[in-house]
PDB file of C-alpha atoms in Angstrom:
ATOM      1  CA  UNK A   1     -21.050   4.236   1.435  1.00 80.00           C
ATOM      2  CA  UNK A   2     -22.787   7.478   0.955  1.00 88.00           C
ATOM      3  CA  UNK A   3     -21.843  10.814  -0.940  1.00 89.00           C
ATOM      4  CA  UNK A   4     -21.258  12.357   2.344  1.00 89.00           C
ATOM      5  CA  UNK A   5     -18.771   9.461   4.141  1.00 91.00           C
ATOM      6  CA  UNK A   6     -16.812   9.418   0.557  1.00 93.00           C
ATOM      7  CA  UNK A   7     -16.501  13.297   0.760  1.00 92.00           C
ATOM      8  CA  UNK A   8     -15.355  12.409   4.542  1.00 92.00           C
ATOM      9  CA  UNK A   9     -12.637   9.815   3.097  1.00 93.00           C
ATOM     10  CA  UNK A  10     -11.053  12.374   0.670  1.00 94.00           C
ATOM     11  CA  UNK A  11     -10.392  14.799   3.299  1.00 93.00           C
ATOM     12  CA  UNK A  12      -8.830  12.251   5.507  1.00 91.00           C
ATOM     13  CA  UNK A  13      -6.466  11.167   2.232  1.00 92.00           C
ATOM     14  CA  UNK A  14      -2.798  13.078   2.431  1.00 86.00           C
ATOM     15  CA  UNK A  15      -3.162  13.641  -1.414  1.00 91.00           C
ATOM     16  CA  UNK A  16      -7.115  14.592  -1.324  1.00 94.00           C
ATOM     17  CA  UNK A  17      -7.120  16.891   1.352  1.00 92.00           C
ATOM     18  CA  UNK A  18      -4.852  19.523   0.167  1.00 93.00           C
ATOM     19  CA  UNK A  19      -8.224  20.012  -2.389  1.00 94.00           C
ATOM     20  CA  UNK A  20     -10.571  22.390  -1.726  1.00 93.00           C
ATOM     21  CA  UNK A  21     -14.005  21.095  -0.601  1.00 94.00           C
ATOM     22  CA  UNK A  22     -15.798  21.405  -3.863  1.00 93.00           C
ATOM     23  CA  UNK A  23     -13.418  19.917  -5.556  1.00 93.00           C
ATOM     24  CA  UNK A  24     -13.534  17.134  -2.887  1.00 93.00           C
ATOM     25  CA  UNK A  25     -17.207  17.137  -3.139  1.00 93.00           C
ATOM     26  CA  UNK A  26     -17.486  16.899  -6.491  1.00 93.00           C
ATOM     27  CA  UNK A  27     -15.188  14.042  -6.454  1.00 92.00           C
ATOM     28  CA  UNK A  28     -17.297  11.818  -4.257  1.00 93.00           C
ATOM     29  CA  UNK A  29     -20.195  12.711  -6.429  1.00 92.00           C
ATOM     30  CA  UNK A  30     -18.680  12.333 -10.006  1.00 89.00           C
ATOM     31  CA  UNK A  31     -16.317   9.007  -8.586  1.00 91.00           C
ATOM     32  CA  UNK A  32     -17.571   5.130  -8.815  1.00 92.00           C
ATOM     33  CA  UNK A  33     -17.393   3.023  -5.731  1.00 94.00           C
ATOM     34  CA  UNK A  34     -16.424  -0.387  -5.997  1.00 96.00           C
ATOM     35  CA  UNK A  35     -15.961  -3.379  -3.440  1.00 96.00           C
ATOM     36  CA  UNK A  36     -13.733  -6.706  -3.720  1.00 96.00           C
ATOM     37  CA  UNK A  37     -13.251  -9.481  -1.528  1.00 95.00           C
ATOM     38  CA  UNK A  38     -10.160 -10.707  -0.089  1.00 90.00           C
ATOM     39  CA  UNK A  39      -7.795 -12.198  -2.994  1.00 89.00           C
ATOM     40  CA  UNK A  40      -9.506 -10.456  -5.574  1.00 94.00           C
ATOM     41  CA  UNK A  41      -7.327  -8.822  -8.336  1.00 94.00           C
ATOM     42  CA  UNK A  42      -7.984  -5.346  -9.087  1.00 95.00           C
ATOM     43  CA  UNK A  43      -5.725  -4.360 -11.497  1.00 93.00           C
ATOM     44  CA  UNK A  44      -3.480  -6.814 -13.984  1.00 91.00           C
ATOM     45  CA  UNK A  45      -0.315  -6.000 -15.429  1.00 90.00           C
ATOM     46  CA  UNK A  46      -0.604  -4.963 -18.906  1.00 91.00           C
ATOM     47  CA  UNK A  47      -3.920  -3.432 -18.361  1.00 92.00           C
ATOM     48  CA  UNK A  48      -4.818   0.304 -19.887  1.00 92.00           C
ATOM     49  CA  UNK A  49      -4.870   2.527 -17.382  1.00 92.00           C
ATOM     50  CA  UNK A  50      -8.498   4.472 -16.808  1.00 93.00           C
ATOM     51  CA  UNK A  51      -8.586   5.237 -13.617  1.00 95.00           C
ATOM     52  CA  UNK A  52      -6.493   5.990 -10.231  1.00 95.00           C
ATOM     53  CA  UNK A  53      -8.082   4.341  -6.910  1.00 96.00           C
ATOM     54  CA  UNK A  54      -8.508   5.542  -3.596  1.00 96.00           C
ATOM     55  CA  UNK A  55      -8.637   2.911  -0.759  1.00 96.00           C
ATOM     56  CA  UNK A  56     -11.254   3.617   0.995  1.00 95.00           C
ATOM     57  CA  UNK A  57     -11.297   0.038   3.223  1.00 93.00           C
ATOM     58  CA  UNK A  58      -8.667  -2.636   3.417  1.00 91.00           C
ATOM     59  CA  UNK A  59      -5.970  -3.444   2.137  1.00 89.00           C
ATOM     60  CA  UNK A  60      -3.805  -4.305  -1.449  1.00 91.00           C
ATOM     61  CA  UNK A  61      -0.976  -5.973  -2.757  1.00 87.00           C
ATOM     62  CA  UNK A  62       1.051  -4.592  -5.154  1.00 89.00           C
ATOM     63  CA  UNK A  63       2.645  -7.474  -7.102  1.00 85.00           C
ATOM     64  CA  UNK A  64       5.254  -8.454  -9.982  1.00 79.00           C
ATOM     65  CA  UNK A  65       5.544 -11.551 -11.944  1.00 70.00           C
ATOM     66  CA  UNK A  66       9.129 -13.425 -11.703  1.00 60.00           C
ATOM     67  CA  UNK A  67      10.672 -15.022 -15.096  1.00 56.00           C
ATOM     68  CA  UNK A  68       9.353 -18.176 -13.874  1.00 61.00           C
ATOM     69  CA  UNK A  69       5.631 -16.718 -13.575  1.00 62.00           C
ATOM     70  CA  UNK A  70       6.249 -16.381  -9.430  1.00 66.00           C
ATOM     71  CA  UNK A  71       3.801 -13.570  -8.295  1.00 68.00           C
ATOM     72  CA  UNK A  72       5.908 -11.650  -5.904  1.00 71.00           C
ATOM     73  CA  UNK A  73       4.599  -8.691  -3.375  1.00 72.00           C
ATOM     74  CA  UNK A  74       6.466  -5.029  -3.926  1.00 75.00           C
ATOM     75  CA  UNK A  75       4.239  -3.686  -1.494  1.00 78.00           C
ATOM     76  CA  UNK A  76       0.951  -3.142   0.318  1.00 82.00           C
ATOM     77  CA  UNK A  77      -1.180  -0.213   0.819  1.00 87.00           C
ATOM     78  CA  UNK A  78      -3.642   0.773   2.923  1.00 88.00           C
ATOM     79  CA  UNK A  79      -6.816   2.336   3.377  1.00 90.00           C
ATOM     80  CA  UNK A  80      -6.094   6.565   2.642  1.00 91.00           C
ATOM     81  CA  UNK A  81      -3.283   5.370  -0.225  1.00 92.00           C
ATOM     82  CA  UNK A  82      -3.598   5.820  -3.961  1.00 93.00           C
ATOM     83  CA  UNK A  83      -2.605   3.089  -6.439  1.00 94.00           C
ATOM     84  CA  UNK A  84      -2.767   3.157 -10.275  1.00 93.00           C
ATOM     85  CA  UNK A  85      -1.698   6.963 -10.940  1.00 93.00           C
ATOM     86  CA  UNK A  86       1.588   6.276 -12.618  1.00 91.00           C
ATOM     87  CA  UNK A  87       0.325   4.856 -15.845  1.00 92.00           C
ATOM     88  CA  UNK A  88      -2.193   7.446 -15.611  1.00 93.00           C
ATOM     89  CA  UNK A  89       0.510   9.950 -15.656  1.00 91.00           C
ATOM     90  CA  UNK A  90       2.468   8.484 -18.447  1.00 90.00           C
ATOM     91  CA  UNK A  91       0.295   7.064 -20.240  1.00 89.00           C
ATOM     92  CA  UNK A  92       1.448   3.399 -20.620  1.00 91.00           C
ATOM     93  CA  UNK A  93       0.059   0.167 -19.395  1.00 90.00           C
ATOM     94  CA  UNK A  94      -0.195  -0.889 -15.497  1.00 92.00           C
ATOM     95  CA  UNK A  95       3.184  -2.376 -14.618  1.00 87.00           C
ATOM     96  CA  UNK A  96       2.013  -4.913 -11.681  1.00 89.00           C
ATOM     97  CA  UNK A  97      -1.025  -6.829 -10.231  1.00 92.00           C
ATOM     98  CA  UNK A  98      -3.400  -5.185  -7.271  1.00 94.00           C
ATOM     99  CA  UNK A  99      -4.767  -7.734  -5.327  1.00 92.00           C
ATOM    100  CA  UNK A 100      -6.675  -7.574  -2.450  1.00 92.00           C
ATOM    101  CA  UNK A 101      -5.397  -8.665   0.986  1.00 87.00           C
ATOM    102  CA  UNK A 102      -8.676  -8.274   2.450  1.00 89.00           C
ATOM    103  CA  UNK A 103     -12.063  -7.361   1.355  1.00 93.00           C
ATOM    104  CA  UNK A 104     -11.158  -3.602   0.335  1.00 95.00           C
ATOM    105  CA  UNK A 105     -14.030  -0.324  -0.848  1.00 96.00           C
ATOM    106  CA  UNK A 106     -12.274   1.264  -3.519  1.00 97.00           C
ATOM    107  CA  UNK A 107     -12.812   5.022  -4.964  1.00 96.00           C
ATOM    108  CA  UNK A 108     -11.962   5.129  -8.663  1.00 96.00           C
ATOM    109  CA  UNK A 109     -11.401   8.430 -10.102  1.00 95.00           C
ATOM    110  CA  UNK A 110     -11.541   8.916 -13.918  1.00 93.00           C
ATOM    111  CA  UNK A 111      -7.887   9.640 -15.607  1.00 94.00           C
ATOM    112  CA  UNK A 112      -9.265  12.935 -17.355  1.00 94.00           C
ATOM    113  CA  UNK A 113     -10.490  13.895 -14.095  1.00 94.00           C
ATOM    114  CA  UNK A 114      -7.502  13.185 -12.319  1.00 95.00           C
ATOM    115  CA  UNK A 115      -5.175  15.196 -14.606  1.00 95.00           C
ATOM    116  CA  UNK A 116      -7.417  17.791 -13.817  1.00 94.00           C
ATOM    117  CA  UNK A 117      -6.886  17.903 -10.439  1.00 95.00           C
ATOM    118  CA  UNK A 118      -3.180  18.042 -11.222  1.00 94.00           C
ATOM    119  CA  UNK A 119      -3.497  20.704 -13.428  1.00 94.00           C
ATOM    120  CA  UNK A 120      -5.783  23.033 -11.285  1.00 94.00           C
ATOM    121  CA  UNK A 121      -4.572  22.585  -7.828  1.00 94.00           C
ATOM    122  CA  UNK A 122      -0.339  23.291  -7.510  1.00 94.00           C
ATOM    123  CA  UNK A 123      -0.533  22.012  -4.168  1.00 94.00           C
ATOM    124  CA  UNK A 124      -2.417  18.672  -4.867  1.00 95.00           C
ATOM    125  CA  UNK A 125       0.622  17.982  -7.745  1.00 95.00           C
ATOM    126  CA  UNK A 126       2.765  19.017  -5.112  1.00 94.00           C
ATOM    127  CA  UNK A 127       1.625  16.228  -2.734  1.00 93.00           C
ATOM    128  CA  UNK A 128       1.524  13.248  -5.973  1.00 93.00           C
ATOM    129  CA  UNK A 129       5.300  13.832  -6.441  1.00 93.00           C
ATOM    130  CA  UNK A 130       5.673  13.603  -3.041  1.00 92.00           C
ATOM    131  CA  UNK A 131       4.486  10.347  -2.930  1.00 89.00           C
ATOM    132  CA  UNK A 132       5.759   9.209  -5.943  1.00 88.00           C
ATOM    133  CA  UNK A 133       9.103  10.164  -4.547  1.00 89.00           C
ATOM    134  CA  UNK A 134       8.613   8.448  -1.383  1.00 86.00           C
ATOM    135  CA  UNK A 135       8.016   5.064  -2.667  1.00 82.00           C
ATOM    136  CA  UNK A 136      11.306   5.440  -5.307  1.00 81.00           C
ATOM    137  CA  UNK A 137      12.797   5.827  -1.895  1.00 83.00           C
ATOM    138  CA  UNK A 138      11.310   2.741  -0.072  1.00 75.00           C
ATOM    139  CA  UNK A 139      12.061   0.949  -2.954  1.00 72.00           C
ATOM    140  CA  UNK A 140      15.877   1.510  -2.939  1.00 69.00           C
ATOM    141  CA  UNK A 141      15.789   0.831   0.683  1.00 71.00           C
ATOM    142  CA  UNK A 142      14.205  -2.445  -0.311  1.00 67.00           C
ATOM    143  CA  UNK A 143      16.788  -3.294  -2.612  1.00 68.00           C
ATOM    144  CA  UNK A 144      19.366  -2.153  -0.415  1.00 64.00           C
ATOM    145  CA  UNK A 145      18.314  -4.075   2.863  1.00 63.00           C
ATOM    146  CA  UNK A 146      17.605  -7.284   0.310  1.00 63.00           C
ATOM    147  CA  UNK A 147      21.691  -6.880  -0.468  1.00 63.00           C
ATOM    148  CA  UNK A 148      22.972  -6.097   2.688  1.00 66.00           C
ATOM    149  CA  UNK A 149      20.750  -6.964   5.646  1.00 75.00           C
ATOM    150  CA  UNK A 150      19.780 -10.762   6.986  1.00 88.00           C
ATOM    151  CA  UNK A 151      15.988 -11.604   6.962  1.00 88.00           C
ATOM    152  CA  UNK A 152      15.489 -11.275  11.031  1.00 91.00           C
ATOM    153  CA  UNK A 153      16.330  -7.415  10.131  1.00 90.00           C
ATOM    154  CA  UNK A 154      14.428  -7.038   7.386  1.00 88.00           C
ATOM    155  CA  UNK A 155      11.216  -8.359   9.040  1.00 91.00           C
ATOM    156  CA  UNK A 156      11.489  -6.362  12.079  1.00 93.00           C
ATOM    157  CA  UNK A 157      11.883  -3.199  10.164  1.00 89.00           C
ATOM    158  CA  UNK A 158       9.007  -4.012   7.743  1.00 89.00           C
ATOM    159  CA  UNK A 159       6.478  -4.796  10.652  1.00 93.00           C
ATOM    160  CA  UNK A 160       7.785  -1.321  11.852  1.00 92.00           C
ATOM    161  CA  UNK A 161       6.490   0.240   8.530  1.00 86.00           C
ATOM    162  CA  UNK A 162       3.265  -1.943   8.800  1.00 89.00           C
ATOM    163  CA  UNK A 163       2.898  -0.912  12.074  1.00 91.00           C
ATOM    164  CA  UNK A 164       2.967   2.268  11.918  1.00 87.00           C
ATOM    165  CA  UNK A 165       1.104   2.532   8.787  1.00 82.00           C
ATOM    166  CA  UNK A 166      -1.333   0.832   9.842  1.00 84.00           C
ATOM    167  CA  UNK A 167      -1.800   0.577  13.812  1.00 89.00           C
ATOM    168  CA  UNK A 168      -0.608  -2.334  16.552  1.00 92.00           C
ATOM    169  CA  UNK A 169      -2.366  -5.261  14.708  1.00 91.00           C
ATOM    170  CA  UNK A 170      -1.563  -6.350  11.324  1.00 89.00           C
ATOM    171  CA  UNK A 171      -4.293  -8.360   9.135  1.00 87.00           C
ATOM    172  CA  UNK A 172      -1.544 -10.105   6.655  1.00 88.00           C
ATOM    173  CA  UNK A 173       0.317 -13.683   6.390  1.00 86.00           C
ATOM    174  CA  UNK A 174       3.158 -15.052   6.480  1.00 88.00           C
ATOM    175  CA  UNK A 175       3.050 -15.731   2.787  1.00 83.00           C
ATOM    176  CA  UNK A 176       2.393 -12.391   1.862  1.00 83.00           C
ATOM    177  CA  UNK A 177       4.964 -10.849   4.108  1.00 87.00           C
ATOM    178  CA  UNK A 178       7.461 -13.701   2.606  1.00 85.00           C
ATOM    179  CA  UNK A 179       6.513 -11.927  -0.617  1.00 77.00           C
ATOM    180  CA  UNK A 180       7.193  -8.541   0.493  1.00 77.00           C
ATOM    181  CA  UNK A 181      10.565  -9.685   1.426  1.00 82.00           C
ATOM    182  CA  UNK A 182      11.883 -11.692  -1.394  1.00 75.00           C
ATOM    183  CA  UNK A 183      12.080 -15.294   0.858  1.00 81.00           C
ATOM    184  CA  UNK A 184      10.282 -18.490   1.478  1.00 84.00           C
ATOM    185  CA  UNK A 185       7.122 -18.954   3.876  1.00 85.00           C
ATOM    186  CA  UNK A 186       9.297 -21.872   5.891  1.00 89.00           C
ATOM    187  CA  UNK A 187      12.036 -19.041   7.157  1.00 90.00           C
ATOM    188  CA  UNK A 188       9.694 -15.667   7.579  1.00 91.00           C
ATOM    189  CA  UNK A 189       7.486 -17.959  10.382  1.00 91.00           C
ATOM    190  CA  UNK A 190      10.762 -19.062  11.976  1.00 92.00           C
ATOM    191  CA  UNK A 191      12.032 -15.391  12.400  1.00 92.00           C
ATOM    192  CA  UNK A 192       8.487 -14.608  13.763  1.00 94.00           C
ATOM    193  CA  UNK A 193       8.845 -16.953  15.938  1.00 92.00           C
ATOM    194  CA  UNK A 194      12.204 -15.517  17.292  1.00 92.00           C
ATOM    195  CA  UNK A 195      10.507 -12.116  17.281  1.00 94.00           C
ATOM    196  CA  UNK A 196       7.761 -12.907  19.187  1.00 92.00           C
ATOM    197  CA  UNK A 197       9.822 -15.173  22.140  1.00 92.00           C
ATOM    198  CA  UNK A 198      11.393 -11.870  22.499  1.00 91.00           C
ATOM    199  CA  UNK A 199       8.359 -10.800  23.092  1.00 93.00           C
ATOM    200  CA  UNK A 200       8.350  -8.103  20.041  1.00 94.00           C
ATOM    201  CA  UNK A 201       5.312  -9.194  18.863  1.00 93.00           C
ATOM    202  CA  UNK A 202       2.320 -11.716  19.147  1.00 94.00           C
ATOM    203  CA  UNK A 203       1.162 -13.897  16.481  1.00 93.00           C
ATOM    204  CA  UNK A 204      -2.395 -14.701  15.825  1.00 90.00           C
ATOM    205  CA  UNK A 205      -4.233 -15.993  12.822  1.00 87.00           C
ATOM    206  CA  UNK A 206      -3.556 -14.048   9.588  1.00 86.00           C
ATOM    207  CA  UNK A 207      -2.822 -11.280  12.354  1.00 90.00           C
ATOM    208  CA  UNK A 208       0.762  -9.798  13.893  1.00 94.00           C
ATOM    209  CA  UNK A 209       0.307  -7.979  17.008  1.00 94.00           C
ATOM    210  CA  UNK A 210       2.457  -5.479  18.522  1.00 93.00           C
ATOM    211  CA  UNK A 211       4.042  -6.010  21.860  1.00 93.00           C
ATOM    212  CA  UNK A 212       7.285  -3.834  21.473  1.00 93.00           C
ATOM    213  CA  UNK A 213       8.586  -1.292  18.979  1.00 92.00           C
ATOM    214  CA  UNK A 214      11.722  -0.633  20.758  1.00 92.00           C
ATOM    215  CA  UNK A 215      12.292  -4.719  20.672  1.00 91.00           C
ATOM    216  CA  UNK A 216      12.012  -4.945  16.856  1.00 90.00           C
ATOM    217  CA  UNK A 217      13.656  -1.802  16.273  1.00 91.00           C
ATOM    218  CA  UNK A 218      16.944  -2.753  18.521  1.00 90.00           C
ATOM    219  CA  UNK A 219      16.772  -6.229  16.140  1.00 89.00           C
ATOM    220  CA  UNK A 220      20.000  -6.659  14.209  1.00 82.00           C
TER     221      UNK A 220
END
């Protein structure tokens, strides 16, 4: 990927496009490139934080570690979304693995640099906090619906936030969305089974295709 189709990437980006070009520009210049394959970790907990990424292509996991050593999916993020900036911010180590769902292009922007940015653009610090806010949020929703709401539910609405994340077909399995929801393999393919002989969805290969929004949003 070329200067130019980075510089292209940043302005797409929510956070990076609040910049002005030559600071966007200089980013794609000054910023390393890297590429993983599918399953690859990134980033492991305990690590020093250097950088903040930019997914550029694909797809990660972000994932804890259970008391018994489980390794359990908080999240995924797509191409356009930042990972790694909170220990950059405070200075401590990464809290969770990164792992690749699928092979994933990855723009890593030096720390320094990155405070920079924060420090120089009010409306690009505006937009971090924004984000950082919004996924305190979906986590207490995820804690919430985990406490309160069966797993059919739960699914539906998190293929809703997939889906419109990330368009009408999915690249992810049925372990990692087990992951994602705190339950067994076994019971998230039976529910997607029920979802898609209502005809909510369509299951492929490592793939979940949308059929119906308004069917998995009226799922209770």
């Amino acid at each position: 990927m070329n200067v130019s189709e980075i510089a292209a990437r940043l302005k797409q980006a929510r956070l990076f496009r609040v910049l002005p070009r030559r600071d966007r520009d200089a980013l794609a210049k000054g910023s390393t490139v890297m590429t993983f394959g599918a399953d690859s970790i990134v980033i492991y907990r305990g690590d020093s934080a250097e950088n903040v990424y930019l997914i550029l292509e694909g797809s990660v996991a972000v994932e804890s570690m259970s008391s018994h050593g489980k390794s359990i999916s908080i999240s995924s993020l797509g191409a356009g979304e930042v990972f790694g900036e909170m220990a950059v911010l405070d200075g401590r180590d990464r809290s969770a693995n990164i792992r690749t769902l699928e092979p994933a292009s990855l723009l890593l922007i030096n720390k320094t640099r990155f405070r920079g940015l924060l420090t120089e653009n009010p409306d690009f610090a505006n937009e971090v906090i924004l984000d950082l806010v919004q996924r305190l949020r979906r986590a207490d929703d995820q804690i919430e619906a985990i406490m309160f709401f069966p797993l059919k539910r739960r699914l539906a609405e998190l293929l809703l936030e997939l889906f419109e994340a990330r368009g009408p077909e999915l690249k992810i399995t049925q372990a990692d969305l087990a992951n994602r929801l705190t339950a067994t393999r076994e019971k998230v393919n039976v529910n997607l089974q029920v979802l898609q002989e209502a005809g909510a969805i369509k299951l492929g290969r490592g793939r979940v295709i949308l059929l119906d929004a308004q069917a998995l949003a009226r799922v209770k």
